[in-house]
Every structure is written in structure tokens, then in C-alpha cells.
């Protein structure tokens, strides 16, 4: 299944001859590149309270938004993971959001509190 230009990560890719062809100049969105905006957004997913907000706004039921979350899985690749401040919680949340059951469960304050506690404990252990 081919991705449209709107859903492909913007990277410089080697051609079949091994030479690197630069991507066309990136569009600026309020002074930020698309990658910078996607990086900021994907990192916000590590916040369980933000996930609860997205669910309460019914975004986690929107097929287009779910497809966007699937597209953001490119951050699991090492060349993108290196840009994440908290790769563990960020990638964990991104993976959980792929599951319909989790997208429904995150509406529960108990689930949000449990995830927040786990995130806090993992950040303490990391220090």
C-alpha cells in the first residue's frame, strides 16, 4: 500500500545508485517544519492526561486521526527515536494508541492515573 505524500515522513533517501537525493525544500508551518511539529505532537502522547483529553474530544474515534497515529510509528525507527526526549513513554503510548481497546480505556480516570504513575516511576528510575 503506497503512502500519499501527506503521510510520508520527510527524509533524504538514497537512490538505487546509492547517491542521496535531497527532499524538496520543506514547507514551513508557522516557522516550523513538518517534522518539528510531528516530533512535538508525538512527544505529547507520553502524557496520559493529554491522551485522556484527545479521547474526551472523540479524536481517538476518528479514522483519519487513527491513521495519523499509525503514520507516526515512523518514530520507532532509530533514526527518529534519537530525537525523542522520553522515548520509552512516548513509544509505549504510541503503540498503545494503535489498539482500539486502549483508545476507549484511556477515558477512565483510573487508567490515566495508573499510566501517570508508571510514567513518573520510569522517569525517577532513569535518573
PDB file of N, CA, C and O in Angstrom, residues 22-77:
ATOM      1  N   UNK A  22      18.280  14.959  -2.101  1.00  0.00           N
ATOM      2  CA  UNK A  22      17.599  15.746  -1.086  1.00  0.00           C
ATOM      3  C   UNK A  22      16.122  15.854  -1.390  1.00  0.00           C
ATOM      4  O   UNK A  22      15.714  15.897  -2.545  1.00  0.00           O
ATOM      5  N   UNK A  23      15.347  15.881  -0.330  1.00  0.00           N
ATOM      6  CA  UNK A  23      13.922  16.115  -0.476  1.00  0.00           C
ATOM      7  C   UNK A  23      13.728  17.542  -0.956  1.00  0.00           C
ATOM      8  O   UNK A  23      14.588  18.401  -0.752  1.00  0.00           O
ATOM      9  N   UNK A  24      12.592  17.821  -1.576  1.00  0.00           N
ATOM     10  CA  UNK A  24      12.334  19.206  -1.960  1.00  0.00           C
ATOM     11  C   UNK A  24      12.325  20.084  -0.715  1.00  0.00           C
ATOM     12  O   UNK A  24      12.117  19.577   0.391  1.00  0.00           O
ATOM     13  N   UNK A  25      12.548  21.377  -0.862  1.00  0.00           N
ATOM     14  CA  UNK A  25      12.554  22.248   0.318  1.00  0.00           C
ATOM     15  C   UNK A  25      11.258  22.063   1.112  1.00  0.00           C
ATOM     16  O   UNK A  25      10.177  21.990   0.543  1.00  0.00           O
ATOM     17  N   UNK A  26      11.420  21.970   2.423  1.00  0.00           N
ATOM     18  CA  UNK A  26      10.259  21.742   3.269  1.00  0.00           C
ATOM     19  C   UNK A  26       9.437  23.006   3.413  1.00  0.00           C
ATOM     20  O   UNK A  26       9.963  24.103   3.499  1.00  0.00           O
ATOM     21  N   UNK A  27       8.155  22.774   3.475  1.00  0.00           N
ATOM     22  CA  UNK A  27       7.232  23.861   3.734  1.00  0.00           C
ATOM     23  C   UNK A  27       7.351  24.244   5.195  1.00  0.00           C
ATOM     24  O   UNK A  27       7.644  23.408   6.044  1.00  0.00           O
ATOM     25  N   UNK A  28       7.117  25.488   5.509  1.00  0.00           N
ATOM     26  CA  UNK A  28       7.167  25.954   6.885  1.00  0.00           C
ATOM     27  C   UNK A  28       5.741  26.182   7.371  1.00  0.00           C
ATOM     28  O   UNK A  28       4.904  26.719   6.661  1.00  0.00           O
ATOM     29  N   UNK A  29       5.479  25.719   8.578  1.00  0.00           N
ATOM     30  CA  UNK A  29       4.179  25.881   9.211  1.00  0.00           C
ATOM     31  C   UNK A  29       4.386  26.725  10.461  1.00  0.00           C
ATOM     32  O   UNK A  29       4.823  26.210  11.477  1.00  0.00           O
ATOM     33  N   UNK A  30       4.132  28.012  10.341  1.00  0.00           N
ATOM     34  CA  UNK A  30       4.355  28.900  11.482  1.00  0.00           C
ATOM     35  C   UNK A  30       5.812  28.964  11.881  1.00  0.00           C
ATOM     36  O   UNK A  30       6.133  29.143  13.046  1.00  0.00           O
ATOM     37  N   UNK A  31       6.709  28.772  10.933  1.00  0.00           N
ATOM     38  CA  UNK A  31       8.134  28.814  11.216  1.00  0.00           C
ATOM     39  C   UNK A  31       8.732  27.467  11.597  1.00  0.00           C
ATOM     40  O   UNK A  31       9.925  27.381  11.882  1.00  0.00           O
ATOM     41  N   UNK A  32       7.922  26.419  11.636  1.00  0.00           N
ATOM     42  CA  UNK A  32       8.395  25.092  11.998  1.00  0.00           C
ATOM     43  C   UNK A  32       8.239  24.150  10.812  1.00  0.00           C
ATOM     44  O   UNK A  32       7.317  24.276  10.024  1.00  0.00           O
ATOM     45  N   UNK A  33       9.124  23.170  10.738  1.00  0.00           N
ATOM     46  CA  UNK A  33       8.995  22.153   9.698  1.00  0.00           C
ATOM     47  C   UNK A  33       7.934  21.146  10.127  1.00  0.00           C
ATOM     48  O   UNK A  33       7.582  21.044  11.309  1.00  0.00           O
ATOM     49  N   UNK A  34       7.481  20.390   9.172  1.00  0.00           N
ATOM     50  CA  UNK A  34       6.503  19.339   9.464  1.00  0.00           C
ATOM     51  C   UNK A  34       7.085  18.352  10.476  1.00  0.00           C
ATOM     52  O   UNK A  34       6.403  17.925  11.411  1.00  0.00           O
ATOM     53  N   UNK A  35       8.345  17.989  10.304  1.00  0.00           N
ATOM     54  CA  UNK A  35       8.983  17.062  11.240  1.00  0.00           C
ATOM     55  C   UNK A  35       8.984  17.620  12.658  1.00  0.00           C
ATOM     56  O   UNK A  35       8.692  16.897  13.616  1.00  0.00           O
ATOM     57  N   UNK A  36       9.310  18.893  12.814  1.00  0.00           N
ATOM     58  CA  UNK A  36       9.326  19.502  14.150  1.00  0.00           C
ATOM     59  C   UNK A  36       7.941  19.459  14.790  1.00  0.00           C
ATOM     60  O   UNK A  36       7.815  19.178  15.990  1.00  0.00           O
ATOM     61  N   UNK A  37       6.913  19.719  14.004  1.00  0.00           N
ATOM     62  CA  UNK A  37       5.549  19.672  14.534  1.00  0.00           C
ATOM     63  C   UNK A  37       5.148  18.249  14.908  1.00  0.00           C
ATOM     64  O   UNK A  37       4.540  18.018  15.962  1.00  0.00           O
ATOM     65  N   UNK A  38       5.521  17.298  14.070  1.00  0.00           N
ATOM     66  CA  UNK A  38       5.204  15.901  14.377  1.00  0.00           C
ATOM     67  C   UNK A  38       5.977  15.420  15.601  1.00  0.00           C
ATOM     68  O   UNK A  38       5.442  14.679  16.430  1.00  0.00           O
ATOM     69  N   UNK A  39       7.207  15.853  15.738  1.00  0.00           N
ATOM     70  CA  UNK A  39       8.017  15.495  16.903  1.00  0.00           C
ATOM     71  C   UNK A  39       7.382  16.043  18.177  1.00  0.00           C
ATOM     72  O   UNK A  39       7.246  15.329  19.178  1.00  0.00           O
ATOM     73  N   UNK A  40       6.976  17.289  18.148  1.00  0.00           N
ATOM     74  CA  UNK A  40       6.329  17.908  19.309  1.00  0.00           C
ATOM     75  C   UNK A  40       5.042  17.156  19.670  1.00  0.00           C
ATOM     76  O   UNK A  40       4.781  16.866  20.837  1.00  0.00           O
ATOM     77  N   UNK A  41       4.257  16.837  18.656  1.00  0.00           N
ATOM     78  CA  UNK A  41       2.995  16.145  18.910  1.00  0.00           C
ATOM     79  C   UNK A  41       3.225  14.746  19.462  1.00  0.00           C
ATOM     80  O   UNK A  41       2.604  14.355  20.454  1.00  0.00           O
ATOM     81  N   UNK A  42       4.104  13.981  18.840  1.00  0.00           N
ATOM     82  CA  UNK A  42       4.302  12.599  19.275  1.00  0.00           C
ATOM     83  C   UNK A  42       4.845  12.558  20.708  1.00  0.00           C
ATOM     84  O   UNK A  42       4.492  11.672  21.491  1.00  0.00           O
ATOM     85  N   UNK A  43       5.645  13.535  21.089  1.00  0.00           N
ATOM     86  CA  UNK A  43       6.154  13.568  22.465  1.00  0.00           C
ATOM     87  C   UNK A  43       5.040  13.900  23.458  1.00  0.00           C
ATOM     88  O   UNK A  43       5.061  13.430  24.599  1.00  0.00           O
ATOM     89  N   UNK A  44       4.065  14.673  23.030  1.00  0.00           N
ATOM     90  CA  UNK A  44       2.933  14.989  23.909  1.00  0.00           C
ATOM     91  C   UNK A  44       2.117  13.743  24.235  1.00  0.00           C
ATOM     92  O   UNK A  44       1.439  13.689  25.271  1.00  0.00           O
ATOM     93  N   UNK A  45       2.214  12.724  23.386  1.00  0.00           N
ATOM     94  CA  UNK A  45       1.459  11.494  23.616  1.00  0.00           C
ATOM     95  C   UNK A  45       1.952  10.734  24.848  1.00  0.00           C
ATOM     96  O   UNK A  45       1.251   9.850  25.350  1.00  0.00           O
ATOM     97  N   UNK A  46       3.111  11.062  25.364  1.00  0.00           N
ATOM     98  CA  UNK A  46       3.620  10.421  26.579  1.00  0.00           C
ATOM     99  C   UNK A  46       2.859  10.894  27.816  1.00  0.00           C
ATOM    100  O   UNK A  46       2.987  10.298  28.885  1.00  0.00           O
ATOM    101  N   UNK A  47       2.061  11.939  27.671  1.00  0.00           N
ATOM    102  CA  UNK A  47       1.295  12.492  28.788  1.00  0.00           C
ATOM    103  C   UNK A  47      -0.087  11.835  28.829  1.00  0.00           C
ATOM    104  O   UNK A  47      -0.922  12.105  27.971  1.00  0.00           O
ATOM    105  N   UNK A  48      -0.351  10.996  29.836  1.00  0.00           N
ATOM    106  CA  UNK A  48      -1.643  10.307  29.906  1.00  0.00           C
ATOM    107  C   UNK A  48      -2.836  11.265  29.998  1.00  0.00           C
ATOM    108  O   UNK A  48      -3.917  10.964  29.506  1.00  0.00           O
ATOM    109  N   UNK A  49      -2.631  12.427  30.603  1.00  0.00           N
ATOM    110  CA  UNK A  49      -3.721  13.404  30.703  1.00  0.00           C
ATOM    111  C   UNK A  49      -4.058  13.983  29.327  1.00  0.00           C
ATOM    112  O   UNK A  49      -5.215  14.275  29.034  1.00  0.00           O
ATOM    113  N   UNK A  50      -3.051  14.135  28.490  1.00  0.00           N
ATOM    114  CA  UNK A  50      -3.287  14.598  27.125  1.00  0.00           C
ATOM    115  C   UNK A  50      -4.027  13.519  26.329  1.00  0.00           C
ATOM    116  O   UNK A  50      -4.949  13.825  25.557  1.00  0.00           O
ATOM    117  N   UNK A  51      -3.659  12.261  26.527  1.00  0.00           N
ATOM    118  CA  UNK A  51      -4.363  11.166  25.851  1.00  0.00           C
ATOM    119  C   UNK A  51      -5.831  11.147  26.265  1.00  0.00           C
ATOM    120  O   UNK A  51      -6.718  10.951  25.434  1.00  0.00           O
ATOM    121  N   UNK A  52      -6.085  11.378  27.547  1.00  0.00           N
ATOM    122  CA  UNK A  52      -7.459  11.451  28.033  1.00  0.00           C
ATOM    123  C   UNK A  52      -8.210  12.601  27.367  1.00  0.00           C
ATOM    124  O   UNK A  52      -9.368  12.458  26.976  1.00  0.00           O
ATOM    125  N   UNK A  53      -7.538  13.730  27.210  1.00  0.00           N
ATOM    126  CA  UNK A  53      -8.153  14.880  26.535  1.00  0.00           C
ATOM    127  C   UNK A  53      -8.499  14.536  25.082  1.00  0.00           C
ATOM    128  O   UNK A  53      -9.601  14.845  24.615  1.00  0.00           O
ATOM    129  N   UNK A  54      -7.569  13.911  24.378  1.00  0.00           N
ATOM    130  CA  UNK A  54      -7.841  13.520  22.991  1.00  0.00           C
ATOM    131  C   UNK A  54      -9.041  12.579  22.915  1.00  0.00           C
ATOM    132  O   UNK A  54      -9.887  12.717  22.026  1.00  0.00           O
ATOM    133  N   UNK A  55      -9.117  11.646  23.860  1.00  0.00           N
ATOM    134  CA  UNK A  55     -10.238  10.709  23.882  1.00  0.00           C
ATOM    135  C   UNK A  55     -11.549  11.431  24.200  1.00  0.00           C
ATOM    136  O   UNK A  55     -12.582  11.149  23.586  1.00  0.00           O
ATOM    137  N   UNK A  56     -11.496  12.369  25.139  1.00  0.00           N
ATOM    138  CA  UNK A  56     -12.725  13.079  25.510  1.00  0.00           C
ATOM    139  C   UNK A  56     -13.236  13.968  24.377  1.00  0.00           C
ATOM    140  O   UNK A  56     -14.425  14.263  24.306  1.00  0.00           O
ATOM    141  N   UNK A  57     -12.340  14.371  23.477  1.00  0.00           N
ATOM    142  CA  UNK A  57     -12.732  15.164  22.306  1.00  0.00           C
ATOM    143  C   UNK A  57     -13.148  14.272  21.139  1.00  0.00           C
ATOM    144  O   UNK A  57     -13.387  14.755  20.040  1.00  0.00           O
ATOM    145  N   UNK A  58     -13.148  12.963  21.387  1.00  0.00           N
ATOM    146  CA  UNK A  58     -13.534  11.942  20.402  1.00  0.00           C
ATOM    147  C   UNK A  58     -12.580  11.838  19.212  1.00  0.00           C
ATOM    148  O   UNK A  58     -12.897  11.247  18.189  1.00  0.00           O
ATOM    149  N   UNK A  59     -11.383  12.392  19.356  1.00  0.00           N
ATOM    150  CA  UNK A  59     -10.391  12.273  18.289  1.00  0.00           C
ATOM    151  C   UNK A  59      -9.914  10.840  18.122  1.00  0.00           C
ATOM    152  O   UNK A  59      -9.582  10.421  17.011  1.00  0.00           O
ATOM    153  N   UNK A  60      -9.897  10.094  19.211  1.00  0.00           N
ATOM    154  CA  UNK A  60      -9.415   8.712  19.139  1.00  0.00           C
ATOM    155  C   UNK A  60     -10.428   7.767  18.503  1.00  0.00           C
ATOM    156  O   UNK A  60     -10.171   6.573  18.375  1.00  0.00           O
ATOM    157  N   UNK A  61     -11.578   8.322  18.093  1.00  0.00           N
ATOM    158  CA  UNK A  61     -12.578   7.547  17.356  1.00  0.00           C
ATOM    159  C   UNK A  61     -12.572   7.909  15.870  1.00  0.00           C
ATOM    160  O   UNK A  61     -13.229   7.255  15.070  1.00  0.00           O
ATOM    161  N   UNK A  62     -11.845   8.946  15.517  1.00  0.00           N
ATOM    162  CA  UNK A  62     -11.818   9.454  14.145  1.00  0.00           C
ATOM    163  C   UNK A  62     -10.856   8.611  13.299  1.00  0.00           C
ATOM    164  O   UNK A  62      -9.654   8.566  13.593  1.00  0.00           O
ATOM    165  N   UNK A  63     -11.349   7.944  12.257  1.00  0.00           N
ATOM    166  CA  UNK A  63     -10.472   7.099  11.431  1.00  0.00           C
ATOM    167  C   UNK A  63      -9.271   7.849  10.841  1.00  0.00           C
ATOM    168  O   UNK A  63      -8.179   7.285  10.752  1.00  0.00           O
ATOM    169  N   UNK A  64      -9.437   9.116  10.481  1.00  0.00           N
ATOM    170  CA  UNK A  64      -8.315   9.888   9.934  1.00  0.00           C
ATOM    171  C   UNK A  64      -7.251  10.117  11.015  1.00  0.00           C
ATOM    172  O   UNK A  64      -6.048  10.030  10.739  1.00  0.00           O
ATOM    173  N   UNK A  65      -7.687  10.385  12.236  1.00  0.00           N
ATOM    174  CA  UNK A  65      -6.737  10.597  13.331  1.00  0.00           C
ATOM    175  C   UNK A  65      -6.030   9.291  13.678  1.00  0.00           C
ATOM    176  O   UNK A  65      -4.825   9.274  13.930  1.00  0.00           O
ATOM    177  N   UNK A  66      -6.756   8.195  13.659  1.00  0.00           N
ATOM    178  CA  UNK A  66      -6.162   6.878  13.933  1.00  0.00           C
ATOM    179  C   UNK A  66      -5.117   6.552  12.860  1.00  0.00           C
ATOM    180  O   UNK A  66      -4.041   6.033  13.166  1.00  0.00           O
ATOM    181  N   UNK A  67      -5.411   6.888  11.624  1.00  0.00           N
ATOM    182  CA  UNK A  67      -4.441   6.673  10.535  1.00  0.00           C
ATOM    183  C   UNK A  67      -3.203   7.539  10.760  1.00  0.00           C
ATOM    184  O   UNK A  67      -2.074   7.096  10.501  1.00  0.00           O
ATOM    185  N   UNK A  68      -3.378   8.751  11.257  1.00  0.00           N
ATOM    186  CA  UNK A  68      -2.245   9.633  11.550  1.00  0.00           C
ATOM    187  C   UNK A  68      -1.374   9.029  12.654  1.00  0.00           C
ATOM    188  O   UNK A  68      -0.143   9.056  12.583  1.00  0.00           O
ATOM    189  N   UNK A  69      -2.012   8.468  13.673  1.00  0.00           N
ATOM    190  CA  UNK A  69      -1.255   7.821  14.747  1.00  0.00           C
ATOM    191  C   UNK A  69      -0.449   6.643  14.203  1.00  0.00           C
ATOM    192  O   UNK A  69       0.688   6.410  14.620  1.00  0.00           O
ATOM    193  N   UNK A  70      -1.046   5.912  13.268  1.00  0.00           N
ATOM    194  CA  UNK A  70      -0.328   4.796  12.647  1.00  0.00           C
ATOM    195  C   UNK A  70       0.873   5.322  11.858  1.00  0.00           C
ATOM    196  O   UNK A  70       1.964   4.764  11.924  1.00  0.00           O
ATOM    197  N   UNK A  71       0.669   6.374  11.120  1.00  0.00           N
ATOM    198  CA  UNK A  71       1.755   7.002  10.352  1.00  0.00           C
ATOM    199  C   UNK A  71       2.905   7.430  11.270  1.00  0.00           C
ATOM    200  O   UNK A  71       4.080   7.252  10.940  1.00  0.00           O
ATOM    201  N   UNK A  72       2.588   7.942  12.452  1.00  0.00           N
ATOM    202  CA  UNK A  72       3.620   8.433  13.372  1.00  0.00           C
ATOM    203  C   UNK A  72       4.517   7.325  13.926  1.00  0.00           C
ATOM    204  O   UNK A  72       5.540   7.614  14.552  1.00  0.00           O
ATOM    205  N   UNK A  73       4.183   6.090  13.634  1.00  0.00           N
ATOM    206  CA  UNK A  73       5.014   4.982  14.102  1.00  0.00           C
ATOM    207  C   UNK A  73       6.415   5.017  13.486  1.00  0.00           C
ATOM    208  O   UNK A  73       7.299   4.291  13.925  1.00  0.00           O
ATOM    209  N   UNK A  74       6.635   5.885  12.501  1.00  0.00           N
ATOM    210  CA  UNK A  74       7.995   6.003  11.961  1.00  0.00           C
ATOM    211  C   UNK A  74       8.965   6.455  13.040  1.00  0.00           C
ATOM    212  O   UNK A  74      10.166   6.238  12.927  1.00  0.00           O
ATOM    213  N   UNK A  75       8.459   7.032  14.129  1.00  0.00           N
ATOM    214  CA  UNK A  75       9.333   7.434  15.238  1.00  0.00           C
ATOM    215  C   UNK A  75       9.937   6.229  15.952  1.00  0.00           C
ATOM    216  O   UNK A  75      10.861   6.380  16.751  1.00  0.00           O
ATOM    217  N   UNK A  76       9.461   5.037  15.674  1.00  0.00           N
ATOM    218  CA  UNK A  76      10.044   3.828  16.261  1.00  0.00           C
ATOM    219  C   UNK A  76      11.365   3.469  15.601  1.00  0.00           C
ATOM    220  O   UNK A  76      12.125   2.683  16.160  1.00  0.00           O
ATOM    221  N   UNK A  77      11.633   4.016  14.444  1.00  0.00           N
ATOM    222  CA  UNK A  77      12.890   3.744  13.753  1.00  0.00           C
ATOM    223  C   UNK A  77      14.013   4.526  14.438  1.00  0.00           C
ATOM    224  O   UNK A  77      13.834   5.699  14.800  1.00  0.00           O
TER     225      UNK A  77
END
